[in-house]
Coordinates of N, CA and C and ligand atoms in Angstrom, one line a residue:
M698 N 18.5 -8.8 -7.9 CA 17.7 -8.6 -6.2 C 16.3 -9.5 -5.9
K699 N 15.6 -9.2 -4.9 CA 14.8 -10.2 -4.8 C 13.5 -9.7 -3.8
I700 N 12.2 -9.6 -4.2 CA 11.2 -9.2 -3.3 C 10.3 -10.0 -3.0
Y701 N 10.3 -10.5 -1.3 CA 9.6 -11.5 -1.0 C 7.9 -10.9 -1.0
D702 N 6.9 -11.3 -1.5 CA 5.5 -10.2 -1.8 C 4.5 -11.6 -2.1
W703 N 3.2 -10.9 -2.0 CA 2.4 -12.1 -2.5 C 1.5 -11.0 -3.0
P704 N 1.3 -11.7 -4.3 CA 0.4 -10.8 -5.9 C -0.4 -10.0 -5.3
T705 N -1.9 -10.4 -4.7 CA -3.4 -9.8 -4.2 C -2.7 -9.0 -2.9
G706 N -0.8 -8.9 -2.2 CA -1.8 -7.7 -1.1 C -1.5 -6.6 -1.5
P707 N -2.1 -5.7 -0.7 CA -2.3 -4.1 -1.0 C -0.8 -3.3 -0.3
Y708 N 0.2 -3.7 0.4 CA 1.1 -3.5 0.6 C 2.1 -3.8 -0.7
P709 N 2.8 -5.0 -1.1 CA 3.2 -5.1 -2.0 C 3.5 -4.5 -3.2
A710 N 1.8 -4.5 -3.3 CA 0.8 -3.9 -5.0 C 1.7 -2.4 -4.8
R711 N 2.5 -2.0 -3.7 CA 2.8 -0.6 -3.8 C 4.1 -0.2 -4.3
V712 N 4.8 -1.8 -4.0 CA 6.4 -1.9 -4.2 C 6.3 -2.4 -5.8
R713 N 5.0 -3.1 -6.6 CA 5.2 -3.4 -7.8 C 5.2 -2.1 -8.4
I714 N 3.7 -1.3 -8.0 CA 3.3 -0.4 -9.0 C 4.9 1.2 -9.0
A715 N 5.7 1.2 -7.9 CA 6.9 1.7 -8.3 C 7.6 1.1 -9.1
L716 N 8.0 0.0 -8.8 CA 9.1 -1.2 -10.0 C 8.4 -0.9 -11.3
A717 N 7.1 -0.8 -11.6 CA 6.9 -0.4 -12.9 C 7.7 0.8 -13.8
E718 N 6.9 2.0 -12.4 CA 6.9 3.5 -12.6 C 8.9 3.5 -13.1
K719 N 9.2 3.3 -12.7 CA 10.9 2.5 -12.6 C 10.9 2.1 -13.4
N720 N 10.6 1.4 -14.3 CA 11.1 0.3 -15.0 C 12.3 -0.5 -14.9
L721 N 12.0 -1.0 -13.6 CA 13.2 -2.1 -12.5 C 12.8 -3.4 -12.9
Q722 N 11.7 -3.7 -13.3 CA 10.6 -5.2 -12.9 C 11.8 -6.3 -13.1
S723 N 12.3 -5.9 -14.2 CA 13.6 -7.4 -14.7 C 14.2 -7.1 -14.0
D724 N 14.8 -6.5 -12.9 CA 15.9 -6.5 -11.9 C 15.3 -7.2 -11.4
V725 N 14.5 -7.8 -11.0 CA 13.9 -8.5 -9.2 C 13.3 -9.7 -10.2
E726 N 13.5 -10.3 -8.7 CA 13.0 -12.2 -8.6 C 11.9 -12.0 -7.8
F727 N 10.8 -12.6 -7.7 CA 9.6 -12.0 -6.7 C 9.5 -13.2 -6.5
V728 N 9.8 -13.9 -4.4 CA 9.6 -15.0 -4.5 C 8.2 -14.6 -3.4
P729 N 7.4 -15.5 -3.6 CA 6.3 -15.8 -2.9 C 6.1 -16.2 -1.7
I730 N 5.2 -15.4 -0.7 CA 5.8 -16.2 0.6 C 3.6 -16.0 0.9
N731 N 3.2 -17.0 1.3 CA 1.5 -17.2 1.8 C 1.4 -16.9 2.7
L732 N 0.6 -15.4 2.1 CA 0.0 -15.0 3.9 C -1.1 -16.0 4.5
W733 N -1.7 -16.6 4.0 CA -2.9 -17.1 4.0 C -2.4 -18.6 4.8
K734 N -1.4 -19.0 4.5 CA -0.8 -20.2 5.8 C -0.3 -20.1 6.2
G735 N 0.3 -18.4 6.6 CA 0.8 -17.8 7.3 C 2.5 -17.8 7.6
E736 N 3.2 -18.1 6.1 CA 4.2 -18.1 5.9 C 5.2 -17.3 6.7
H737 N 4.2 -15.8 6.6 CA 5.2 -14.6 7.3 C 5.6 -14.4 8.6
K738 N 4.9 -15.4 9.2 CA 5.1 -15.7 10.2 C 6.0 -16.2 11.2
R739 N 6.5 -17.4 10.3 CA 7.6 -18.4 10.5 C 8.8 -17.8 10.8
S740 N 10.1 -18.3 11.2 CA 11.3 -18.2 12.1 C 11.6 -17.7 11.0
G741 N 12.6 -18.3 9.8 CA 12.9 -18.6 8.4 C 12.5 -16.7 8.2
F742 N 11.4 -16.5 7.8 CA 11.0 -15.7 7.2 C 11.1 -14.5 8.2
L743 N 11.1 -14.3 9.6 CA 11.5 -13.0 10.9 C 12.5 -13.0 10.9
A744 N 13.3 -14.2 10.9 CA 14.9 -13.7 10.9 C 14.9 -12.6 9.3
K745 N 14.3 -12.3 8.3 CA 14.7 -11.2 7.3 C 13.8 -9.8 7.9
N746 N 13.0 -10.4 8.3 CA 11.7 -9.1 8.6 C 11.5 -9.1 10.2
Y747 N 11.6 -8.6 11.1 CA 11.4 -8.9 12.0 C 9.5 -8.3 12.4
S748 N 8.9 -7.8 11.8 CA 7.4 -7.5 11.5 C 6.8 -8.4 11.3
G749 N 7.4 -9.6 10.2 CA 7.0 -10.5 9.5 C 5.7 -9.7 9.0
T750 N 5.9 -8.4 8.0 CA 5.0 -8.5 7.3 C 5.6 -8.7 5.6
L751 N 4.8 -8.3 4.7 CA 5.1 -8.0 3.2 C 4.9 -6.9 2.5
P752 N 6.1 -6.2 2.1 CA 7.0 -6.7 1.0 C 8.4 -6.9 2.0
V753 N 9.5 -7.7 1.6 CA 10.8 -7.4 1.9 C 11.3 -7.2 -0.2
L754 N 12.6 -6.6 0.5 CA 13.8 -6.6 -0.3 C 14.8 -7.2 0.3
E755 N 15.4 -7.7 -0.8 CA 16.9 -8.9 -0.1 C 17.9 -8.3 -1.8
L756 N 18.7 -7.8 -1.0 CA 19.9 -7.8 -2.1 C 21.0 -8.3 -2.5
D757 N 21.4 -8.5 -3.6 CA 22.6 -9.5 -4.1 C 23.2 -9.6 -3.1
N758 N 24.1 -8.5 -2.4 CA 24.8 -8.6 -1.4 C 24.1 -9.5 0.5
G759 N 22.6 -9.5 0.1 CA 22.0 -10.0 0.9 C 21.1 -9.1 2.1
V760 N 21.9 -7.8 2.2 CA 21.6 -6.7 2.9 C 19.7 -6.4 2.7
V761 N 19.0 -6.7 3.7 CA 17.2 -7.0 3.1 C 16.7 -5.5 4.2
L762 N 16.2 -5.1 3.0 CA 14.6 -3.5 3.8 C 13.0 -4.2 3.2
A763 N 13.1 -3.7 4.5 CA 11.1 -4.1 4.5 C 11.0 -2.6 5.0
E764 N 9.2 -2.7 4.8 CA 8.6 -1.6 4.8 C 8.6 -0.7 3.2
C765 N 7.6 -0.6 3.3 CA 6.9 -0.3 1.6 C 7.8 1.3 1.1
T766 N 7.4 2.0 2.2 CA 8.5 3.3 2.3 C 10.0 2.9 1.6
A767 N 10.2 2.5 2.9 CA 11.8 2.4 2.7 C 12.6 1.7 1.3
I768 N 11.4 0.8 0.6 CA 11.8 0.3 0.1 C 11.7 0.9 -1.4
T769 N 10.4 1.8 -1.5 CA 10.7 2.8 -2.4 C 11.4 3.7 -2.4
V770 N 12.0 4.7 -1.3 CA 12.8 5.2 -1.6 C 13.9 4.9 -2.2
Y771 N 14.2 3.9 -1.7 CA 15.5 3.1 -2.5 C 15.8 2.6 -4.0
L772 N 14.8 2.4 -4.6 CA 14.2 2.0 -6.1 C 14.1 3.5 -6.4
D773 N 13.2 4.5 -5.6 CA 13.5 5.9 -6.6 C 15.1 6.3 -7.0
A774 N 15.8 5.5 -6.1 CA 17.1 6.2 -5.9 C 17.8 5.6 -7.1
L775 N 17.4 4.8 -7.5 CA 18.2 3.6 -8.4 C 17.8 3.7 -10.1
A776 N 16.9 4.8 -10.4 CA 16.9 5.0 -11.7 C 16.1 6.6 -11.7
G777 N 16.0 6.9 -13.1 CA 15.6 8.1 -13.3 C 14.2 8.5 -13.3
D778 N 13.7 9.1 -13.7 CA 12.1 9.7 -13.8 C 11.0 8.5 -14.3
P779 N 10.0 8.6 -14.1 CA 9.3 9.3 -12.4 C 10.1 9.5 -11.0
M780 N 10.3 10.2 -10.8 CA 11.0 10.4 -9.2 C 9.6 10.5 -8.1
L781 N 9.6 9.4 -7.6 CA 8.8 9.6 -6.6 C 8.7 9.7 -5.2
T782 N 9.9 10.2 -4.9 CA 9.9 10.4 -3.8 C 9.9 11.7 -3.7
G783 N 10.2 12.9 -4.8 CA 10.4 14.4 -4.6 C 12.0 14.7 -5.0
R784 N 12.3 15.7 -5.4 CA 13.6 15.9 -6.1 C 14.2 17.5 -5.4
T785 N 13.1 18.2 -4.7 CA 13.8 19.7 -3.7 C 13.3 19.0 -1.8
P786 N 14.0 19.9 -1.5 CA 13.9 18.7 0.2 C 12.4 19.2 0.4
L787 N 12.1 20.5 0.2 CA 10.2 20.6 0.4 C 9.5 19.7 0.0
E788 N 9.7 19.4 -1.3 CA 8.5 18.0 -2.3 C 9.1 16.8 -1.9
K789 N 10.4 16.5 -1.0 CA 10.4 15.2 -0.1 C 9.7 15.5 1.0
G790 N 9.7 16.2 2.0 CA 9.7 16.1 3.1 C 7.6 16.6 3.0
V791 N 7.3 16.7 2.0 CA 5.9 16.9 1.8 C 5.0 15.3 1.7
I792 N 6.1 14.8 0.3 CA 6.1 13.2 -0.3 C 5.7 12.5 1.3
Q793 N 6.9 12.4 2.1 CA 6.9 11.5 2.8 C 5.6 11.7 4.1
M794 N 5.2 13.2 4.0 CA 4.4 13.6 5.5 C 3.0 13.3 4.6
M795 N 2.7 12.9 3.2 CA 1.2 12.4 2.7 C 1.4 11.0 2.3
T796 N 2.8 10.4 2.5 CA 2.5 8.9 2.2 C 2.2 8.2 3.6
K797 N 2.8 9.0 4.6 CA 2.8 8.6 6.2 C 1.0 8.7 6.7
R798 N 0.6 9.9 6.2 CA -0.5 10.2 6.1 C -1.5 9.2 5.2
A799 N -1.4 8.9 4.1 CA -2.2 7.9 4.0 C -2.3 6.7 4.1
E800 N -1.0 5.6 5.0 CA -1.1 5.0 5.8 C -1.7 4.5 6.9
I801 N -1.7 5.9 7.8 CA -1.9 6.0 9.2 C -3.5 6.2 9.2
E802 N -4.0 7.1 8.0 CA -5.4 7.6 7.8 C -6.1 6.7 7.4
M803 N -5.4 5.9 6.3 CA -6.6 4.7 4.8 C -5.6 3.3 5.3
L804 N -4.6 3.3 4.7 CA -3.9 2.1 4.2 C -4.2 1.4 5.9
D805 N -3.7 1.5 6.7 CA -2.9 1.0 8.1 C -4.4 0.1 8.7
A806 N -5.0 1.6 8.7 CA -6.4 1.5 9.2 C -7.1 0.5 8.9
I807 N -8.0 0.5 7.2 CA -8.1 -0.5 6.6 C -7.3 -1.9 7.0
S808 N -6.5 -2.2 6.9 CA -5.6 -3.1 7.1 C -6.1 -3.5 8.8
V809 N -6.1 -2.6 9.6 CA -6.3 -3.4 11.1 C -7.9 -3.7 11.0
Y810 N -9.0 -2.9 10.3 CA -10.0 -3.8 10.4 C -10.2 -5.0 9.7
F811 N -9.4 -4.9 8.5 CA -9.2 -6.4 7.5 C -8.8 -7.6 9.2
H812 N -7.8 -7.3 9.6 CA -7.0 -8.2 10.6 C -8.2 -8.3 12.0
H813 N -8.6 -7.7 12.2 CA -9.7 -7.2 13.1 C -11.0 -7.6 13.6
A814 N -11.4 -7.0 12.5 CA -13.4 -7.5 12.1 C -13.9 -8.0 11.2
T815 N -13.0 -8.6 10.1 CA -13.0 -9.8 9.8 C -12.4 -11.0 9.8
P816 N -12.8 -12.1 9.4 CA -11.7 -13.4 9.2 C -10.3 -13.1 8.9
G817 N -10.0 -12.2 8.3 CA -8.7 -11.7 8.1 C -8.0 -12.9 7.3
L818 N -7.1 -13.4 7.8 CA -5.9 -14.2 7.2 C -6.8 -16.0 7.6
G819 N -7.6 -16.4 8.6 CA -8.1 -17.3 8.9 C -7.7 -17.8 10.5
P820 N -8.5 -18.3 11.0 CA -7.8 -18.7 12.4 C -7.1 -19.2 12.3
D821 N -6.0 -19.7 11.8 CA -4.6 -20.2 11.7 C -3.3 -19.2 12.3
V822 N -3.9 -18.3 11.4 CA -2.7 -16.6 11.2 C -3.2 -16.0 12.0
E823 N -5.1 -15.5 12.4 CA -4.9 -14.9 13.0 C -5.2 -14.6 14.7
L824 N -4.0 -15.1 15.8 CA -4.4 -15.1 16.9 C -5.3 -14.7 17.9
Y825 N -5.5 -13.3 17.6 CA -5.7 -12.5 18.5 C -6.5 -11.3 17.4
Q826 N -7.7 -10.9 17.7 CA -8.8 -10.4 17.1 C -9.4 -9.6 17.8
N827 N -10.0 -8.0 18.1 CA -10.6 -7.3 19.0 C -11.6 -6.7 17.7
Q828 N -12.8 -7.3 17.3 CA -13.6 -6.4 16.8 C -13.6 -5.0 17.0
E829 N -14.3 -4.8 18.1 CA -14.5 -3.1 18.2 C -13.1 -2.4 17.9
W830 N -11.9 -3.1 17.7 CA -10.8 -2.2 17.4 C -11.0 -1.7 15.8
G831 N -11.2 -3.1 15.2 CA -11.1 -2.9 14.0 C -12.3 -1.9 13.4
L832 N -13.3 -2.1 14.3 CA -14.5 -1.5 13.8 C -14.0 0.3 13.4
R833 N -13.8 0.2 14.5 CA -13.0 2.0 15.0 C -12.0 2.2 14.0
Q834 N -10.8 1.2 13.4 CA -10.0 1.4 12.7 C -11.2 2.1 11.1
R835 N -11.9 0.8 10.5 CA -12.5 0.9 9.5 C -13.3 2.2 9.2
D836 N -14.0 2.8 10.4 CA -14.3 4.4 10.3 C -13.0 5.2 10.7
K837 N -12.3 4.9 10.9 CA -10.9 5.9 10.6 C -10.8 6.1 9.3
A838 N -10.5 5.1 8.5 CA -9.9 5.1 7.6 C -11.6 5.6 6.4
L839 N -12.6 5.8 6.8 CA -13.8 6.4 5.9 C -13.5 7.8 6.0
R840 N -13.2 8.3 7.5 CA -12.7 9.8 7.8 C -11.6 10.2 6.8
G841 N -10.8 9.1 6.6 CA -9.1 9.2 6.1 C -10.0 9.5 4.3
M842 N -10.7 8.8 4.0 CA -10.9 8.8 2.8 C -11.6 10.3 2.2
H843 N -12.4 11.0 3.1 CA -12.6 12.4 3.2 C -11.7 13.3 3.1
Y844 N -10.7 13.1 3.7 CA -9.4 13.9 4.0 C -8.6 14.0 2.7
F845 N -8.5 12.8 2.1 CA -8.1 12.9 0.9 C -9.0 13.2 -0.2
D846 N -10.3 13.2 0.0 CA -10.9 13.7 -0.8 C -10.7 15.5 -1.0
A847 N -11.2 15.8 -0.1 CA -10.7 17.3 0.0 C -8.9 18.1 -0.3
V848 N -8.4 17.1 0.4 CA -6.6 17.4 -0.3 C -7.1 17.1 -2.0
L849 N -7.9 16.6 -2.7 CA -7.2 16.3 -4.0 C -9.2 17.1 -4.6
R850 N -9.8 18.3 -3.8 CA -10.5 18.9 -4.3 C -9.8 20.7 -4.8
K851 N -8.1 20.0 -4.0 CA -7.3 21.5 -3.8 C -6.4 21.2 -5.0
Q852 N -5.7 20.4 -5.1 CA -4.6 19.9 -5.7 C -4.5 18.2 -6.6
P853 N -3.5 18.2 -7.4 CA -3.9 17.4 -8.8 C -3.4 16.0 -8.1
F854 N -2.8 15.7 -7.6 CA -2.1 14.2 -6.7 C -2.0 14.7 -5.0
I855 N -1.8 13.4 -4.5 CA -2.1 13.8 -3.1 C -0.6 14.4 -2.3
A856 N 0.3 15.1 -2.7 CA 1.4 15.2 -2.3 C 1.3 16.6 -3.2
G857 N 0.6 17.0 -4.3 CA 0.5 18.4 -4.6 C 0.8 18.1 -6.2
E858 N 1.4 18.9 -7.0 CA 1.3 18.3 -8.4 C 1.8 17.7 -9.1
A859 N 2.7 16.5 -8.6 CA 3.0 15.6 -9.1 C 2.5 14.3 -8.4
F860 N 2.6 13.4 -9.5 CA 2.6 11.7 -9.0 C 3.6 10.8 -7.9
S861 N 3.3 10.8 -7.1 CA 4.8 10.4 -6.3 C 4.1 8.9 -5.5
M862 N 5.4 8.6 -4.5 CA 5.3 7.7 -3.5 C 3.4 8.0 -2.5
A863 N 3.2 9.0 -2.8 CA 1.6 9.1 -1.5 C 1.0 8.7 -2.1
D864 N 0.5 8.9 -3.8 CA -0.7 8.3 -4.1 C -0.1 6.9 -4.5
I865 N 0.7 6.7 -4.1 CA 0.8 4.8 -4.5 C 0.4 4.0 -3.1
A866 N 0.5 4.9 -2.4 CA 0.3 4.3 -0.8 C -1.5 4.5 -0.7
V867 N -1.7 5.7 -1.4 CA -3.1 6.0 -1.0 C -3.9 4.7 -2.4
I868 N -3.5 4.5 -3.5 CA -3.7 3.3 -4.1 C -3.8 2.0 -3.5
G869 N -2.8 2.0 -2.5 CA -2.6 0.5 -1.8 C -4.1 0.8 -1.2
G870 N -4.2 1.5 -0.4 CA -5.9 2.0 0.2 C -7.4 1.5 -0.1
F871 N -6.8 1.9 -1.4 CA -8.0 1.5 -2.7 C -8.1 0.1 -2.9
I872 N -6.8 -0.3 -2.8 CA -6.2 -2.2 -3.3 C -6.9 -2.7 -2.6
F873 N -6.7 -2.0 -0.6 CA -7.0 -3.4 0.6 C -9.4 -2.8 0.7
A874 N -9.1 -1.6 0.5 CA -10.8 -1.4 0.4 C -11.5 -2.3 -0.4
A875 N -11.2 -2.7 -1.6 CA -11.5 -3.5 -2.5 C -11.9 -4.7 -2.3
I876 N -10.5 -5.3 -1.4 CA -10.8 -7.0 -0.9 C -11.9 -6.8 0.0
V877 N -11.7 -5.8 1.0 CA -12.4 -6.0 2.5 C -13.9 -5.5 1.8
E878 N -14.0 -5.1 0.7 CA -15.8 -4.5 0.0 C -15.7 -3.1 1.1
L879 N -15.2 -1.9 1.2 CA -15.4 -1.3 1.7 C -15.6 0.0 0.7
P880 N -17.2 0.5 0.6 CA -17.5 1.1 -0.4 C -16.4 2.6 -0.2
I881 N -16.2 2.9 -1.5 CA -15.5 4.3 -0.9 C -16.7 5.3 -1.3
P882 N -17.1 6.6 0.2 CA -18.2 7.2 -0.2 C -18.2 7.7 -1.1
Q883 N -19.8 7.8 -1.7 CA -20.1 8.3 -3.4 C -19.5 10.2 -3.0
E884 N -20.3 10.4 -1.9 CA -19.5 11.5 -1.8 C -17.9 12.2 -2.7
C885 N -17.6 11.6 -2.1 CA -15.7 11.5 -2.1 C -16.0 11.5 -3.8
V886 N -16.2 12.4 -4.5 CA -16.2 12.7 -6.1 C -14.8 13.3 -6.6
A887 N -14.0 14.0 -5.6 CA -12.8 14.1 -6.2 C -11.6 12.8 -6.3
L888 N -11.9 12.3 -5.3 CA -11.0 11.0 -4.9 C -11.2 10.0 -5.8
S889 N -12.6 9.5 -6.2 CA -13.1 8.8 -7.0 C -12.6 9.4 -8.6
T890 N -12.7 10.4 -8.7 CA -12.5 11.0 -10.2 C -10.5 10.8 -10.0
W891 N -9.9 11.1 -9.1 CA -8.2 10.7 -8.9 C -8.1 9.3 -9.2
F892 N -8.9 8.7 -8.4 CA -8.2 6.9 -9.0 C -8.7 6.4 -10.0
E893 N -9.7 7.3 -10.7 CA -9.9 6.7 -12.0 C -8.8 7.4 -13.3
R894 N -7.6 8.8 -12.6 CA -7.3 9.6 -13.5 C -6.2 8.0 -13.0
M895 N -5.9 7.9 -12.2 CA -4.6 6.6 -11.6 C -4.7 5.5 -12.5
Q896 N -5.9 5.7 -13.0 CA -6.1 3.5 -13.7 C -5.3 3.9 -14.9
E897 N -5.1 5.1 -15.1 CA -4.7 5.2 -16.9 C -3.2 5.3 -17.0
R898 N -2.3 4.9 -16.1 CA -1.1 5.0 -15.6 C -1.0 2.9 -15.8
P899 N -0.1 2.7 -16.4 CA -0.2 1.2 -16.7 C 0.1 0.3 -15.7
S900 N 1.3 1.1 -14.8 CA 1.5 0.7 -13.4 C 0.7 0.1 -12.9
V901 N -0.3 1.0 -12.5 CA -1.5 1.1 -11.7 C -2.1 0.5 -12.1
R902 N -3.0 0.5 -13.7 CA -4.0 -0.5 -14.3 C -3.2 -2.2 -13.9
K903 N -1.8 -2.8 -14.1 CA -1.4 -3.9 -14.3 C -1.8 -4.4 -13.5
Q904 N -1.4 -3.6 -11.5 CA -2.2 -4.0 -10.6 C -3.2 -4.4 -10.5
L905 N -4.0 -3.4 -11.2 CA -5.3 -3.8 -10.0 C -5.7 -4.9 -11.5
A906 N -5.2 -5.4 -12.4 CA -5.7 -6.3 -13.2 C -5.6 -7.9 -12.1
I907 N -4.6 -7.6 -11.2 CA -4.3 -8.7 -10.4 C -5.4 -8.4 -9.3
V908 N -5.6 -7.4 -8.9 CA -6.7 -6.9 -7.6 C -7.8 -6.1 -7.9
P909 N -8.9 -6.7 -8.9 CA -10.4 -5.7 -9.6 C -10.2 -4.8 -8.5
P910 N -10.5 -3.4 -8.9 CA -11.0 -2.7 -8.0 C -13.0 -2.6 -7.6
K911 N -13.4 -2.6 -6.8 CA -14.5 -2.7 -6.3 C -14.8 -1.0 -5.4
H912 N -15.5 -0.4 -6.3 CA -15.5 1.1 -5.4 C -17.5 1.4 -5.7
Ligands
GSH618 N1 4.4 -1.1 7.3 C1 4.0 -2.0 6.7 C2 3.3 -3.2 6.6 C3 3.1 -4.6 5.3 C4 2.0 -5.1 5.8 O1 1.0 -4.9 6.4 N2 1.8 -6.2 5.0 C5 1.1 -7.2 5.0 C6 0.9 -7.6 3.3 S1 -0.2 -6.7 2.0 C7 1.2 -8.2 5.5 O2 2.0 -8.7 5.4 N3 0.1 -8.6 6.3 C8 0.1 -10.1 6.9 C9 -0.3 -9.6 8.4 O3 0.1 -8.5 9.3 O4 -0.2 -10.8 9.3 C10 4.9 -1.7 4.6 O5 4.7 -0.9 4.5 O6 5.1 -2.4 4.1

């Protein structure tokens, strides 16, 4: 299978971490798509992923899967432990909920901040920017960090008692925060401590070596 990706991208990082956790890296050919040159907005790539985003997984039979969550669900089902998307019906539901929350409240919000209130991918790619919207989303991401801090004061992982896809989504948020130099609020001690613990995982350490964290 192929993964269309960009090595320093926070969303592709989610899939790279999942691949490393499942020990599936050697089954994958990585095909770089240059975001800074806008290759993800060209017709050839849009034919694979209508949304014009990375990462995209392409199977050997040509079937294409986009969206980090969908790709992670697929990869998780291919191999054994650790299970990233849960075993019981309740675990599966909670992990999906917390992954979506990580996207809405942190990762996607930072992405909107990047694309709208910073130079983003540059004038050739960022054809419409709305700075006020970007700044609101930055503030939303900061509120999201406080929310996840509160979650982690009560439990060791984002979705409960075990490492999961939801942790990986928040790690994606940390990676994006480092790129846009958005500091994690100092008072979010549980969140920072959790992130230090996440870096003990080889899958995460390897990814952060590509995108050094600043927080
Ligand atoms: N919801 C998508 C978001 C993917 C996404 O935004 N990826 C970034 C790469 S880090 C991207 O392609 N950005 C380019 C753009 O939005 O122009 C997912 O979960 O895969």
